[in-house]
XYZ file of C-alpha atoms in Angstrom:
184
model
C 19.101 6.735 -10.094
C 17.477 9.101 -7.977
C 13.999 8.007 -9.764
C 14.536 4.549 -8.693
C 15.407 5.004 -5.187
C 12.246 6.846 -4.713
C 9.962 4.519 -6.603
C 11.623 1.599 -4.197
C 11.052 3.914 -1.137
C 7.470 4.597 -2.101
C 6.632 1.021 -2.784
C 8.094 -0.096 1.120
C 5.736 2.594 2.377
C 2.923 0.938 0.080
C 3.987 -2.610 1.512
C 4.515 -1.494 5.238
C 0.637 0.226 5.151
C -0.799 -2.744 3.129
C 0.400 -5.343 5.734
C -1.649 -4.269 8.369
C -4.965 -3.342 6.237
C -4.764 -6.847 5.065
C -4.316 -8.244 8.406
C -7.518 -5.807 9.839
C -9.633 -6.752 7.261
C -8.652 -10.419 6.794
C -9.850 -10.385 10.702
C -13.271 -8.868 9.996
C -13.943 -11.569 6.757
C -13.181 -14.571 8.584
C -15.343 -13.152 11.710
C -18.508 -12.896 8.946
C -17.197 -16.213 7.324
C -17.053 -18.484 10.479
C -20.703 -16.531 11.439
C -21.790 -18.136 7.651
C -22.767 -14.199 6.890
C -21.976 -12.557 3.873
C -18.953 -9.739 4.527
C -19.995 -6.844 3.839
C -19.310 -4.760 0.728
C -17.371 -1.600 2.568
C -15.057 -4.298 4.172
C -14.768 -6.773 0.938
C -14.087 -3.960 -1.867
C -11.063 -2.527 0.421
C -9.857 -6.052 1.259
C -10.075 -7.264 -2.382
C -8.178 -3.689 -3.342
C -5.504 -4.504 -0.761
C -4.874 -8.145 -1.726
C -4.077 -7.029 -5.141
C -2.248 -3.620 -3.901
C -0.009 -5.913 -1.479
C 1.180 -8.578 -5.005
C 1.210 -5.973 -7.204
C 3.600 -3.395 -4.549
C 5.842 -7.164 -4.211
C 6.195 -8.072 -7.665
C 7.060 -4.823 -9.089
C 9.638 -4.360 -6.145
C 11.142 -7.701 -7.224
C 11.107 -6.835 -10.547
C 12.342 -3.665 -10.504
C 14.546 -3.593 -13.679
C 11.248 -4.919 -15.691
C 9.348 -2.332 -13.744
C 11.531 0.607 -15.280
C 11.624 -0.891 -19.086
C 7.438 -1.096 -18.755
C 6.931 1.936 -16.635
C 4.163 3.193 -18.625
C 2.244 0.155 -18.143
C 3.180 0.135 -14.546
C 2.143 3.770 -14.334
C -1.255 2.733 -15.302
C -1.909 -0.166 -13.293
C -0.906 1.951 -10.137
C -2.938 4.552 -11.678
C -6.291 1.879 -11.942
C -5.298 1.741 -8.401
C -5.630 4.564 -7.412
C -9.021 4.445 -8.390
C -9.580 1.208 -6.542
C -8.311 2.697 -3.539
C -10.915 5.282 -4.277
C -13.607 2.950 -4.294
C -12.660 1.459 -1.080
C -12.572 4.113 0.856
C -15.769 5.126 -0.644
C -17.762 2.581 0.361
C -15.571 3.013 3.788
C -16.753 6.710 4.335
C -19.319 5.998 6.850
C -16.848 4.988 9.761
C -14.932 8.313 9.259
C -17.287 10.124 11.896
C -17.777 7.213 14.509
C -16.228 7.221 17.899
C -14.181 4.494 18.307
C -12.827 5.280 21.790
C -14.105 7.223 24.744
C -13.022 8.520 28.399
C -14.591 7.388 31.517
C -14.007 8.345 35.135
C -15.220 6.542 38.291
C -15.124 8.147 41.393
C -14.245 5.023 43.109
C -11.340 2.429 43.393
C -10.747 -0.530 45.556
C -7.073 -2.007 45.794
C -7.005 -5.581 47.247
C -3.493 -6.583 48.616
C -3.899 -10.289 50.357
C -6.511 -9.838 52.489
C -6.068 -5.936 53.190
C -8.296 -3.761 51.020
C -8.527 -0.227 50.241
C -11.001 1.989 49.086
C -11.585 5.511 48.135
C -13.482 8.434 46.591
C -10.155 8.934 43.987
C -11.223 9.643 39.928
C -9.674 7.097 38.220
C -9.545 7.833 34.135
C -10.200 4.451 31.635
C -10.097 4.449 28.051
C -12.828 2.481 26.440
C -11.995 1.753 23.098
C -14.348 -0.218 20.567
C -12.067 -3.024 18.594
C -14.231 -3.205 15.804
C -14.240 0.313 14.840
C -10.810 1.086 15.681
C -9.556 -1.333 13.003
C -12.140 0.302 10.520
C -11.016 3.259 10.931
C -7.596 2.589 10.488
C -8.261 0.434 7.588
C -9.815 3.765 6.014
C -7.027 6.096 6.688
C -4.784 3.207 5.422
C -6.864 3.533 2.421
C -6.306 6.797 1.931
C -2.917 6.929 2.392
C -2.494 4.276 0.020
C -4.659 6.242 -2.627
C -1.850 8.726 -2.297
C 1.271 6.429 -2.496
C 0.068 4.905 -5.284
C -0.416 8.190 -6.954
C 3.351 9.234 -6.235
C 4.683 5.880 -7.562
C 2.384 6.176 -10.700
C 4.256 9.848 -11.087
C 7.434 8.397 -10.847
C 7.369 6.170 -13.011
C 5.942 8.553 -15.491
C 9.144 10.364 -14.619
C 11.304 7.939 -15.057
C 10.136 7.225 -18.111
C 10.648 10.399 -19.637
C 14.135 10.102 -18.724
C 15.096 7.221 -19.881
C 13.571 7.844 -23.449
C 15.850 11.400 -23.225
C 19.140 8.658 -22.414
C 19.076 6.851 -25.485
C 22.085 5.910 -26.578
C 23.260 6.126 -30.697
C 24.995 3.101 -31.908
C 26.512 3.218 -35.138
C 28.505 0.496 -36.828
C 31.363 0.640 -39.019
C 32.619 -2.079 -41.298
C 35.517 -1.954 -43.175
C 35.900 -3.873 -45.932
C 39.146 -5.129 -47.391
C 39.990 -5.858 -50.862
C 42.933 -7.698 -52.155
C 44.195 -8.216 -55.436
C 45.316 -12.116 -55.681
C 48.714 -12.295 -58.341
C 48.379 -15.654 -59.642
């Protein structure tokens, strides 16, 4: 029991970090689409992983009881993966050192009320932050945290496995068999 409630709460986190990749990187193919360019293969391997990730995570948390009669098989789908997720974020590694986001200060300001204005020699702090890269970035990390959900699930259901082969129940069926001895 305790299997199953943890394979069901590791497949929500799978689901609630595969939403958003697929939204991120859904974004970035239909940008290269609509510019008639071909996407990239660091965006399409992870978005192609992620599609599959996101049915797979669904289907085997609607199927749950099939999901714990097959869990070997399960196991090594999540386990192929896994290695997907690998691949992704592989051909993903080169956004892992860019700078999405920076600091800048202006000595400057002007507030305009009506027609009154104000000005002065205040810092003022804005964050720059480059769209592009920021959803790359997180579509890495979401990568790699999937890499490592998908690993706990495929452990699981190795686990629960195990333990269901040690809860076999023995059957054994009696018949009886009665004779009688017609007097004609």
């Amino acid at each position: 029991m305790i299997g199953g409630l943890l394979f069901s709460f590791w497949r929500f986190m799978e689901i609630i970090t595969l939403i958003p990749t697929l939204g991120m990187l859904a974004y970035f193919v239909h940008q290269y689409q609509r510019s008639n360019l071909l996407t990239p293969n660091d965006i399409l391997v992870l978005f192609i992983v992620s599609v599959l990730a996101a049915a797979w995570a669904i289907l085997t948390v609607l199927r749950r009881k099939s999901t714990r009669d097959s869990a070997i098989f399960v196991s090594f789908i999540d386990l192929c993966f896994v290695g997907a997720f690998i691949a992704g974020v592989y051909e993903l590694r080169n956004i892992a050192n860019a700078d999405c986001s920076n600091f800048s200060t202006d000595s400057r300001f002007s507030v305009t009320i009506d027609n009154n204005s104000i000005n002065g020699d205040a810092p003022s702090v804005r964050l720059n932050t480059n769209k592009e890269c920021a959803m790359r970035k997180a579509s890495f990390a979401f990568g790699i945290m999937n890499c490592i959900f998908f690993a706990i699930t495929a452990f699981l259901l190795l686990f629960m496995h195990r333990k269901r082969k040690d809860d076999r129940e023995v059957v054994t069926k009696e018949t009886y068999r009665r004779r009688s001895h017609d007097s004609r």
